[in-house]
PDB file of C-alpha atoms in Angstrom:
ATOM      1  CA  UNK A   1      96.000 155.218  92.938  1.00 53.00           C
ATOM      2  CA  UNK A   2      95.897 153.992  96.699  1.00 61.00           C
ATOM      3  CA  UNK A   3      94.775 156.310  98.857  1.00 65.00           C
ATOM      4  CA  UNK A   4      97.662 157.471 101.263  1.00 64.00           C
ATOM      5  CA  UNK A   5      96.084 158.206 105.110  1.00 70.00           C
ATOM      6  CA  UNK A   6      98.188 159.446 107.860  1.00 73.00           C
ATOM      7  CA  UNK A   7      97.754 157.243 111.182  1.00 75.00           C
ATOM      8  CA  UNK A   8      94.975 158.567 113.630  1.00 78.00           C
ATOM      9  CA  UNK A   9      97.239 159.592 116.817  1.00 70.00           C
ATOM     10  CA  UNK A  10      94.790 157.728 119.010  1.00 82.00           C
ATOM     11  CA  UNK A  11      96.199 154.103 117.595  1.00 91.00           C
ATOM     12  CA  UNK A  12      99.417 154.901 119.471  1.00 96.00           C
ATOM     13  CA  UNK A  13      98.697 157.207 122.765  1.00 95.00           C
ATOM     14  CA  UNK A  14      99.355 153.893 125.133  1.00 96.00           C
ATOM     15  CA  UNK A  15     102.771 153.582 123.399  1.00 98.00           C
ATOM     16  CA  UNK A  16     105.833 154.687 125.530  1.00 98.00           C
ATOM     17  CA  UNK A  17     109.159 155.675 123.529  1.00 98.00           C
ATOM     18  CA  UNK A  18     112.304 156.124 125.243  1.00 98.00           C
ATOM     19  CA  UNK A  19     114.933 158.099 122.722  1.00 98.00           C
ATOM     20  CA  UNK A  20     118.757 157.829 124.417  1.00 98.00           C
ATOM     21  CA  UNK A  21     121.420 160.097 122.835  1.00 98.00           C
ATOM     22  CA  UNK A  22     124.420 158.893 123.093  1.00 98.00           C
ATOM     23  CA  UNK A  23     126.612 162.060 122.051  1.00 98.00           C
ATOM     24  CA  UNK A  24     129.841 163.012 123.817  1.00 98.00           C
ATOM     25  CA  UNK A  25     128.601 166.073 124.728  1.00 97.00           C
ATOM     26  CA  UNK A  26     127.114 166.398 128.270  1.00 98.00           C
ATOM     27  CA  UNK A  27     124.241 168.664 128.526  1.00 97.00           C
ATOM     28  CA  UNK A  28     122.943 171.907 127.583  1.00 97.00           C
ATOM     29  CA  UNK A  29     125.954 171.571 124.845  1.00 97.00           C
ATOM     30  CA  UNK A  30     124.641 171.733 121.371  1.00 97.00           C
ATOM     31  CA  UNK A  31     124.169 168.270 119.646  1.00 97.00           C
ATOM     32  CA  UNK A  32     123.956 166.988 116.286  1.00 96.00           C
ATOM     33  CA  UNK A  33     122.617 164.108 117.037  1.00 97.00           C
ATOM     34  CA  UNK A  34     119.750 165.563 118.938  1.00 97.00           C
ATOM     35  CA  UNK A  35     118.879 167.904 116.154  1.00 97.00           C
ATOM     36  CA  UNK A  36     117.985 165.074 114.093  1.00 97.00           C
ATOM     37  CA  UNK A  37     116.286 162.894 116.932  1.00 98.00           C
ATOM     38  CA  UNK A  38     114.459 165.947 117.747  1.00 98.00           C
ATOM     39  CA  UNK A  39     112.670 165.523 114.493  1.00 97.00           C
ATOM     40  CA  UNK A  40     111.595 161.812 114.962  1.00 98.00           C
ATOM     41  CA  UNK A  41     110.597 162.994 118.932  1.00 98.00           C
ATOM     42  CA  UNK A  42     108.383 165.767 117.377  1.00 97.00           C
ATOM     43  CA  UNK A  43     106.639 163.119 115.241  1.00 97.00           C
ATOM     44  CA  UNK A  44     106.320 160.738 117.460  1.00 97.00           C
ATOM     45  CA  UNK A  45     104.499 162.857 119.962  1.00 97.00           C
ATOM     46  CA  UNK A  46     102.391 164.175 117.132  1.00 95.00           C
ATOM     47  CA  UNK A  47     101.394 160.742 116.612  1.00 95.00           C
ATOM     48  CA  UNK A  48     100.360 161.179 120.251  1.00 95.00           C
ATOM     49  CA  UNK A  49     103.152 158.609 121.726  1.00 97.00           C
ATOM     50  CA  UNK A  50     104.731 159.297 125.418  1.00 97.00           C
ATOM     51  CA  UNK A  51     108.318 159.942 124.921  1.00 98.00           C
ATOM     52  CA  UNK A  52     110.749 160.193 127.417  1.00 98.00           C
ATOM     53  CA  UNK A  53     114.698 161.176 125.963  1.00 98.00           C
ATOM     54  CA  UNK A  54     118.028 161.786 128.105  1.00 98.00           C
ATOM     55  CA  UNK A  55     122.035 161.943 127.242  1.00 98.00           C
ATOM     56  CA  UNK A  56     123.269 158.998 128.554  1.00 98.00           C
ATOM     57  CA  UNK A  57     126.512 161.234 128.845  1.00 98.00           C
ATOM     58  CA  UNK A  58     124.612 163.011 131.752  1.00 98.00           C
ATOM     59  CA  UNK A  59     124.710 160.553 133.920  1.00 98.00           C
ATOM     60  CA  UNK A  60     127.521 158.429 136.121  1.00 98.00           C
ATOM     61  CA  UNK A  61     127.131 154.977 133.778  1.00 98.00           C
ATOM     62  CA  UNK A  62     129.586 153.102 134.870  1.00 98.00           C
ATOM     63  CA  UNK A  63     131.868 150.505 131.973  1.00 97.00           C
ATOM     64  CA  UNK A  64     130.732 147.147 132.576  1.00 97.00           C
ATOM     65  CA  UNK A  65     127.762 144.170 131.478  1.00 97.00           C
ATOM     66  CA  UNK A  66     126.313 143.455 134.889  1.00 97.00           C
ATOM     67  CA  UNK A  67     122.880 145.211 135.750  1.00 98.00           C
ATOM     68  CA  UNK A  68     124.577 146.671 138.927  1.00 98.00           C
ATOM     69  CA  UNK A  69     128.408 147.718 138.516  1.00 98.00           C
ATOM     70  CA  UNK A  70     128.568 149.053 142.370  1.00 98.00           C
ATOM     71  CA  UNK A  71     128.129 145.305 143.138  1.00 97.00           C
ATOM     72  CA  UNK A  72     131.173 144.495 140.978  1.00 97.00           C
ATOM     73  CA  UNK A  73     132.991 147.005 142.886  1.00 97.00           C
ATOM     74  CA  UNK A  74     132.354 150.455 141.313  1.00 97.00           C
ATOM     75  CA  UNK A  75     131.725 153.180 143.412  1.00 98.00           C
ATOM     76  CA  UNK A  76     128.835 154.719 141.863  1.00 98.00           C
ATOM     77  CA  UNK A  77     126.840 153.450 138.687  1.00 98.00           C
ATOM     78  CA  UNK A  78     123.692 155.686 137.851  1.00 98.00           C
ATOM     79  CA  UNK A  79     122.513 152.563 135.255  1.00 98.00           C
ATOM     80  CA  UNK A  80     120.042 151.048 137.889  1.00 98.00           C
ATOM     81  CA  UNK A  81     118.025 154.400 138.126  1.00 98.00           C
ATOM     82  CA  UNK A  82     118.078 154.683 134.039  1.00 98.00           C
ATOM     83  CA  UNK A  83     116.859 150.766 133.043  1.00 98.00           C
ATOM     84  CA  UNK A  84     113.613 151.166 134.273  1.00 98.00           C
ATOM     85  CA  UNK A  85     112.780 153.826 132.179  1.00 98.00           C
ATOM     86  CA  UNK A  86     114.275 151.650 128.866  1.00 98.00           C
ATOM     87  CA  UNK A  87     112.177 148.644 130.206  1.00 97.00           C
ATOM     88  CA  UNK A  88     108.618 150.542 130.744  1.00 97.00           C
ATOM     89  CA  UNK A  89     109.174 151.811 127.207  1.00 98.00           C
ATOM     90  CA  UNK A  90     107.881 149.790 124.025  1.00 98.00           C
ATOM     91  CA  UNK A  91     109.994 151.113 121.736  1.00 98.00           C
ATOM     92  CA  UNK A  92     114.131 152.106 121.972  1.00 98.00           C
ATOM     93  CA  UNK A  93     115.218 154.426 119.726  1.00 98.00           C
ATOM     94  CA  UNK A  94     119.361 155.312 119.966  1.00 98.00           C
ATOM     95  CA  UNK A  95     120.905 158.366 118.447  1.00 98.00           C
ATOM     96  CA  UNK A  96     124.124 158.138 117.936  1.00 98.00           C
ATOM     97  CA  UNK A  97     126.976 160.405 116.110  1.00 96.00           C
ATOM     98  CA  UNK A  98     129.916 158.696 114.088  1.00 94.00           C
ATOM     99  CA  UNK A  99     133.340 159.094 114.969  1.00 92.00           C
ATOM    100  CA  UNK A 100     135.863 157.579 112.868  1.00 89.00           C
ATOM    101  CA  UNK A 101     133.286 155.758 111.075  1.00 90.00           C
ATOM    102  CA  UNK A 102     132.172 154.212 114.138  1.00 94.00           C
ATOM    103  CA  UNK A 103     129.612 154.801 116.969  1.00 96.00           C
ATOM    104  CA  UNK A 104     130.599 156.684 119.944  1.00 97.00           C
ATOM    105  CA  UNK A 105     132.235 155.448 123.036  1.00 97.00           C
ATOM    106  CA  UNK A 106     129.257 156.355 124.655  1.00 98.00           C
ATOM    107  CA  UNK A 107     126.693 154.533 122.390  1.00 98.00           C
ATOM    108  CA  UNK A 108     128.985 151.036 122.442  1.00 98.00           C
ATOM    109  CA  UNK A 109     128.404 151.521 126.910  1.00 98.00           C
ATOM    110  CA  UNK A 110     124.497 151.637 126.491  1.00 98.00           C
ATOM    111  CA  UNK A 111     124.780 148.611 124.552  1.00 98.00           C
ATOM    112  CA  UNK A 112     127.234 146.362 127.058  1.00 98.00           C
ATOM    113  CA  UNK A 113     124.494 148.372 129.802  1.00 98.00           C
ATOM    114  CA  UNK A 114     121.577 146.532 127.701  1.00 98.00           C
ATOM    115  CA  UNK A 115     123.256 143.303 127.190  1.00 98.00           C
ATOM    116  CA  UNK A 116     123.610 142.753 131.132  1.00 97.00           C
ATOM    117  CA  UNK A 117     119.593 142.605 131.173  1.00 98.00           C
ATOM    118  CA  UNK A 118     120.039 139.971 127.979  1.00 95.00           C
ATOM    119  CA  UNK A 119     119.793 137.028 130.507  1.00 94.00           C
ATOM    120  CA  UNK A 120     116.240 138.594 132.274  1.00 96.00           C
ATOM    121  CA  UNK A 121     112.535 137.074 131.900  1.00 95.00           C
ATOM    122  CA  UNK A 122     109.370 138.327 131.577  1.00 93.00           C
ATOM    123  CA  UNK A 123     106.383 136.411 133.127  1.00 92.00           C
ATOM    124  CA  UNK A 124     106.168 134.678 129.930  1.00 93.00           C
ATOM    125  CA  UNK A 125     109.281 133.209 130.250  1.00 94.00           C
ATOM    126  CA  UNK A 126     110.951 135.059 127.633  1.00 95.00           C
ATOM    127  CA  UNK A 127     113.461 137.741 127.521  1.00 95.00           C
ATOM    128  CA  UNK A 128     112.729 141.025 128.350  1.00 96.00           C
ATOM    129  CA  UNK A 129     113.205 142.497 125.361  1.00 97.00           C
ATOM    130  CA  UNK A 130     110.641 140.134 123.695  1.00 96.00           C
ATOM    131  CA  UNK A 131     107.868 142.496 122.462  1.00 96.00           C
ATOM    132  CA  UNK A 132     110.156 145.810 122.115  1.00 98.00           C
ATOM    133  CA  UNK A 133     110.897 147.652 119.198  1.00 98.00           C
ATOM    134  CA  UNK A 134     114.243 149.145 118.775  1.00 98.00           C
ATOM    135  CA  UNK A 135     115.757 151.622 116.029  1.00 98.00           C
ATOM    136  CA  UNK A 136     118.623 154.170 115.540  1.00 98.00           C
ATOM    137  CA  UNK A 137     119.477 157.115 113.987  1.00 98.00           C
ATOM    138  CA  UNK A 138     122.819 158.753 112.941  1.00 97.00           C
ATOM    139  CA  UNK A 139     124.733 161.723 112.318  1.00 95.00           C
ATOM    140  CA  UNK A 140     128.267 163.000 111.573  1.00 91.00           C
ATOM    141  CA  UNK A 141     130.406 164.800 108.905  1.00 80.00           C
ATOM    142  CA  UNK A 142     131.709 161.136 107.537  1.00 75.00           C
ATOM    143  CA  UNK A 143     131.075 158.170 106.386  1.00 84.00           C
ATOM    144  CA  UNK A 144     129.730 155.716 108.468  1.00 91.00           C
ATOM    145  CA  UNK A 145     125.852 156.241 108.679  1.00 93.00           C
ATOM    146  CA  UNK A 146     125.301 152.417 107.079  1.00 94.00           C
ATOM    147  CA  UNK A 147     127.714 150.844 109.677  1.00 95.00           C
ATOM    148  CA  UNK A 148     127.144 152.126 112.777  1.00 96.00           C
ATOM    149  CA  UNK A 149     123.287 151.273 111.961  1.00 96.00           C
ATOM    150  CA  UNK A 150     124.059 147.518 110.960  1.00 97.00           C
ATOM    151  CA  UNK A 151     125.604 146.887 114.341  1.00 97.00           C
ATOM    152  CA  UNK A 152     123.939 148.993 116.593  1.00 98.00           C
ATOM    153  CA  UNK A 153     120.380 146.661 115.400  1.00 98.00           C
ATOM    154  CA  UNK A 154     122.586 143.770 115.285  1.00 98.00           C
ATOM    155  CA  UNK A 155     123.222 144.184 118.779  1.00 98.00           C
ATOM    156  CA  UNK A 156     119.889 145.372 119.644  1.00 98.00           C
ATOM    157  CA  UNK A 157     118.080 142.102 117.757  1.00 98.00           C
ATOM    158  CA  UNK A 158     120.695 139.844 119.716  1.00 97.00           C
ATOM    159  CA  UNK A 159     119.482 140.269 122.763  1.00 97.00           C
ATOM    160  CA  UNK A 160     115.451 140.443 121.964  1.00 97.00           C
ATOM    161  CA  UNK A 161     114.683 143.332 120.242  1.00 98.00           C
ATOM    162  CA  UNK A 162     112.128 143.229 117.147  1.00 98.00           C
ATOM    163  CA  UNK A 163     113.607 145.469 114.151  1.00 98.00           C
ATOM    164  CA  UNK A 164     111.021 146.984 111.814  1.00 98.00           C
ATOM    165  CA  UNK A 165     111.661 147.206 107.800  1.00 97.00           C
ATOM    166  CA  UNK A 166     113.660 150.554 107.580  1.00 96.00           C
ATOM    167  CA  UNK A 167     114.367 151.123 111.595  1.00 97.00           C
ATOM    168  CA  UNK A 168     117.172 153.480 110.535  1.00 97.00           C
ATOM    169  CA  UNK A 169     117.980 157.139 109.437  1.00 97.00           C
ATOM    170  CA  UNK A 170     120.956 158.879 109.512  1.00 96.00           C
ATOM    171  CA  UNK A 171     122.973 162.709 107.962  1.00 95.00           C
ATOM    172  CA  UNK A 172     126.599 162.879 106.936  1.00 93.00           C
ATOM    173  CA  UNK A 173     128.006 165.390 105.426  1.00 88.00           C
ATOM    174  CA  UNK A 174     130.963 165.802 103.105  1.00 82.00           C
ATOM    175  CA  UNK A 175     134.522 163.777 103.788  1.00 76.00           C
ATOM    176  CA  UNK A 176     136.247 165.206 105.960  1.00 74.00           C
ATOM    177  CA  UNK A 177     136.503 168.325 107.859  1.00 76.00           C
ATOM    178  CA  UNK A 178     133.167 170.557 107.063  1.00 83.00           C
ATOM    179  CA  UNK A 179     129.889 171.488 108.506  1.00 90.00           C
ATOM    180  CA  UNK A 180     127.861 168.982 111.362  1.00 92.00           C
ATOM    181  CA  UNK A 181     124.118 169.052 111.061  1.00 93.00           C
ATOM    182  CA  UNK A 182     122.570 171.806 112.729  1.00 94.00           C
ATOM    183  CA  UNK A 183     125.351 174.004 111.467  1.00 93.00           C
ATOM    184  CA  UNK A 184     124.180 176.909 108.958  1.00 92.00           C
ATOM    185  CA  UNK A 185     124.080 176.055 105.379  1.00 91.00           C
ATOM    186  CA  UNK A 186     124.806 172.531 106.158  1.00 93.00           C
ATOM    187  CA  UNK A 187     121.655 171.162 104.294  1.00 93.00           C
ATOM    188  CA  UNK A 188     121.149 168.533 107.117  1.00 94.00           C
ATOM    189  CA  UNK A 189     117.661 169.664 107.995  1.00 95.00           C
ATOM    190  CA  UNK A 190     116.584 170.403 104.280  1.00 95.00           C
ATOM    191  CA  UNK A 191     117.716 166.731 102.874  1.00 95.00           C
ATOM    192  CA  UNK A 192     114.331 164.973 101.780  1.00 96.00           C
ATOM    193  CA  UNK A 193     116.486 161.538 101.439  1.00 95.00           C
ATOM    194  CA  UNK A 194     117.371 161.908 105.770  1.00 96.00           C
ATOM    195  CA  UNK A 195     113.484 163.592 105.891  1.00 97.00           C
ATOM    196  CA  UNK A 196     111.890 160.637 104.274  1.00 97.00           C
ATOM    197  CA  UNK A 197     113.865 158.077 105.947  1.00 97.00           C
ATOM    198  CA  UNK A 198     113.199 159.370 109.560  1.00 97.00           C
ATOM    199  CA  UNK A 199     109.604 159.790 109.549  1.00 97.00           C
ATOM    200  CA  UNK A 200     109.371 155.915 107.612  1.00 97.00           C
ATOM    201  CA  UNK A 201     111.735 155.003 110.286  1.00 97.00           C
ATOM    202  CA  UNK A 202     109.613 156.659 113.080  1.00 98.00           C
ATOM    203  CA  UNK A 203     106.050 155.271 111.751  1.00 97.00           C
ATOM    204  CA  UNK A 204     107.238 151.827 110.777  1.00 97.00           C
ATOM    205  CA  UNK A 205     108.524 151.908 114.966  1.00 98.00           C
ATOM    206  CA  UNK A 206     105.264 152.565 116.088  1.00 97.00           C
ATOM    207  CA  UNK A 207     103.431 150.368 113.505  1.00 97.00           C
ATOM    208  CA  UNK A 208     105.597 147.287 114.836  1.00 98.00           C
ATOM    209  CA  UNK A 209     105.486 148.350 118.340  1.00 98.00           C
ATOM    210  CA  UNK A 210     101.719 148.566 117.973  1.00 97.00           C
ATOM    211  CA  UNK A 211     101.045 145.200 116.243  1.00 97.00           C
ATOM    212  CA  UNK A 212     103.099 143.811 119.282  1.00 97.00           C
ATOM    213  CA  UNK A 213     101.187 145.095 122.020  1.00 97.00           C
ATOM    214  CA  UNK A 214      97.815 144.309 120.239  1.00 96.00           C
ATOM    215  CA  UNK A 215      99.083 140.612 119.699  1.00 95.00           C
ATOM    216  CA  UNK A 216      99.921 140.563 123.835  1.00 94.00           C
ATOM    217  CA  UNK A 217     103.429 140.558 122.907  1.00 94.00           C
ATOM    218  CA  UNK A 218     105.947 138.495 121.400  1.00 94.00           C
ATOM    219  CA  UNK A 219     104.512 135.114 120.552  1.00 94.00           C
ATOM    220  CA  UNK A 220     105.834 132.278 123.010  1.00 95.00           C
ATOM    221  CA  UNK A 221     106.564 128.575 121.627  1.00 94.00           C
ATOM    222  CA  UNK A 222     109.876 127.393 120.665  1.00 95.00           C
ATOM    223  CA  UNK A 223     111.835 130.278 122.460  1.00 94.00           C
ATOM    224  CA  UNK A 224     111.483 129.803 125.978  1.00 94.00           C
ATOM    225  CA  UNK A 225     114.477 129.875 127.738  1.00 93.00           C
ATOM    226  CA  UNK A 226     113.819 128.442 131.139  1.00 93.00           C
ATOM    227  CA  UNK A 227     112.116 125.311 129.045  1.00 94.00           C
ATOM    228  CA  UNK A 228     115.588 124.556 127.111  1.00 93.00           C
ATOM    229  CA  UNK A 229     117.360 124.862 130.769  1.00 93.00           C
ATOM    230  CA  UNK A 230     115.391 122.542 131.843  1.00 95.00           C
ATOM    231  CA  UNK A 231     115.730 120.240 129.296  1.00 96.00           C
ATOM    232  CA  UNK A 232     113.256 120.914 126.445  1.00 95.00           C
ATOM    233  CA  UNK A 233     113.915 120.995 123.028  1.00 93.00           C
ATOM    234  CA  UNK A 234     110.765 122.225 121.291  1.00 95.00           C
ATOM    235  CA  UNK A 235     111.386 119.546 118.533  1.00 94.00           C
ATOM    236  CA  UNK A 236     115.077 119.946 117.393  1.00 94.00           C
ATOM    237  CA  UNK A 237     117.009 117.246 116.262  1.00 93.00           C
ATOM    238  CA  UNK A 238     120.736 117.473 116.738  1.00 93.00           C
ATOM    239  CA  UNK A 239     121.563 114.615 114.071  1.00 92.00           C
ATOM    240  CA  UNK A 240     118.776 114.922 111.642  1.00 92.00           C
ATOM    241  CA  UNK A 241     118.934 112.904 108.764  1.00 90.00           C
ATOM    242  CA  UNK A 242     121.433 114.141 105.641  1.00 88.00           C
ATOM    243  CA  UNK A 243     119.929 115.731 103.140  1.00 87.00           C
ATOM    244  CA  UNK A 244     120.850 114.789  99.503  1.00 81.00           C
ATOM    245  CA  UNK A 245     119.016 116.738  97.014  1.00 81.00           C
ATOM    246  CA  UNK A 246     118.323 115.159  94.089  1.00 81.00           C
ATOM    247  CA  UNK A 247     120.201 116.110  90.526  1.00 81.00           C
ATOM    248  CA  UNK A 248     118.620 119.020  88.914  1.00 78.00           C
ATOM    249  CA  UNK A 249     118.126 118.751  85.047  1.00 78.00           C
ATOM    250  CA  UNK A 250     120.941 120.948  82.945  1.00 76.00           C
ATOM    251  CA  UNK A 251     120.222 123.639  80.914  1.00 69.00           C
ATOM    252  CA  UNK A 252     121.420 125.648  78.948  1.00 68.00           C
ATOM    253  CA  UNK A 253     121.792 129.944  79.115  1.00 68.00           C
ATOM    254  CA  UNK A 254     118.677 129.824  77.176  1.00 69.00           C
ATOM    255  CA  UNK A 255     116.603 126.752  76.436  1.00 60.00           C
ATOM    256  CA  UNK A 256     113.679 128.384  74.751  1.00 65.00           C
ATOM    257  CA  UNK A 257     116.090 128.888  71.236  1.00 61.00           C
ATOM    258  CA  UNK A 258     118.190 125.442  71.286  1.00 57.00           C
TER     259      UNK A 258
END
């Protein structure tokens, strides 16, 4: 039987993690969702990671996809004093609860607030979001968990992000009207199947984010944007020759007894 190890903390103590709840409840208000993140935080800074968490909810974010919405006319936008702290990080983790089967209004405005960076280089001439990890967790009394996950790392691969195996975890409980997950008796903290799948979430974030840094980042050639602009196209044909496979031999269900 393999041997199973636990990570020496030291392997990730340069790695910054930046954990953004995006509940509808402004703080100290008891959240859900942060009851569960809380869990992957703990781990994370066990693992000896620097993590730095807020409600987006707290602050004056204002609707919009530019990096500055006071220069589109808004009166205040507290965005420009958040982003730094999402770009310093290596990894993005979003927590987000489910209503209606969908993420919050909240969670959808961090992601039009990421997408206006989408356009941004690094000194490599990629995006900025080349070489960070992202990853989400989930909670609410309904279904939901699965879709909310599949587009929040949709989004968050669209515009640069590098998605581990497994970069989800998320609690729902019953149908309906019942009990959210830090209520009593609600068996959120006590399921093994949301236990096991936020710590693999959590450790296959750091794993990632760590074979990133060690590699220098994300590997540059063929994805430069500034190249393309500028007329490069990093070998891509735009009328490449038709490609006729050839007729594959029939057979039948099962040749071996004809």
């Amino acid at each position: 039987m393999t041997e199973i190890t636990v990570p020496n903390p030291d392997r990730f103590r340069d790695l910054r993690v930046v954990v953004v709840n995006t509940t509808l409840k402004r703080s100290p208000e008891l959240s859900n969702t942060q009851g569960l993140l809380d869990r992957s935080i703990a781990l994370l800074r066990t693992n000896g990671a620097t993590v730095d968490t807020f409600r987006l909810v707290d602050h004056d974010v204002a609707p919009g996809v530019q990096p500055d919405m006071r220069e589109q006319g808004w009166p205040t936008d507290a965005w420009p004093t958040l982003w730094p702290r999402i770009a310093e990080a290596d990894i993005l983790i979003i927590g987000s609860p489910i209503w209606l089967g969908e993420q919050s209004s909240v969670t959808r405005r961090l992601v039009e607030r990421l997408y206006a960076h989408s356009s941004e280089t690094g000194e490599d001439g990629l995006s900025v979001f080349h070489g960070k990890v992202g990853g989400v967790i989930v909670t609410g009394n309904e279904d939901g968990v699965k879709n909310v996950g599949a587009s929040l790392l949709y989004a968050l691969q669209h515009i640069g992000f590098t998605i581990p195996p497994g970069a989800d975890a998320g609690w729902i409980g019953p149908v309906g009207p019942g009990p959210s997950y830090l209520d009593n008796d609600s068996g959120g903290p006590e399921s093994d199947f949301t236990n096991r799948n936020t710590t693999f979430a959590t450790y296959n974030l750091l794993h990632v984010a760590r074979l990133l840094k060690d590699a220098g980042g994300f590997p540059v050639g063929g994805n430069r944007p500034g190249a393309w602009e500028d007329g490069e196209r990093f070998g891509f044909d735009a009328a490449p020759p038709a490609t006729q496979p050839e007729a594959e031999p029939q057979q039948t269900a099962n040749p071996e007894h004809d």
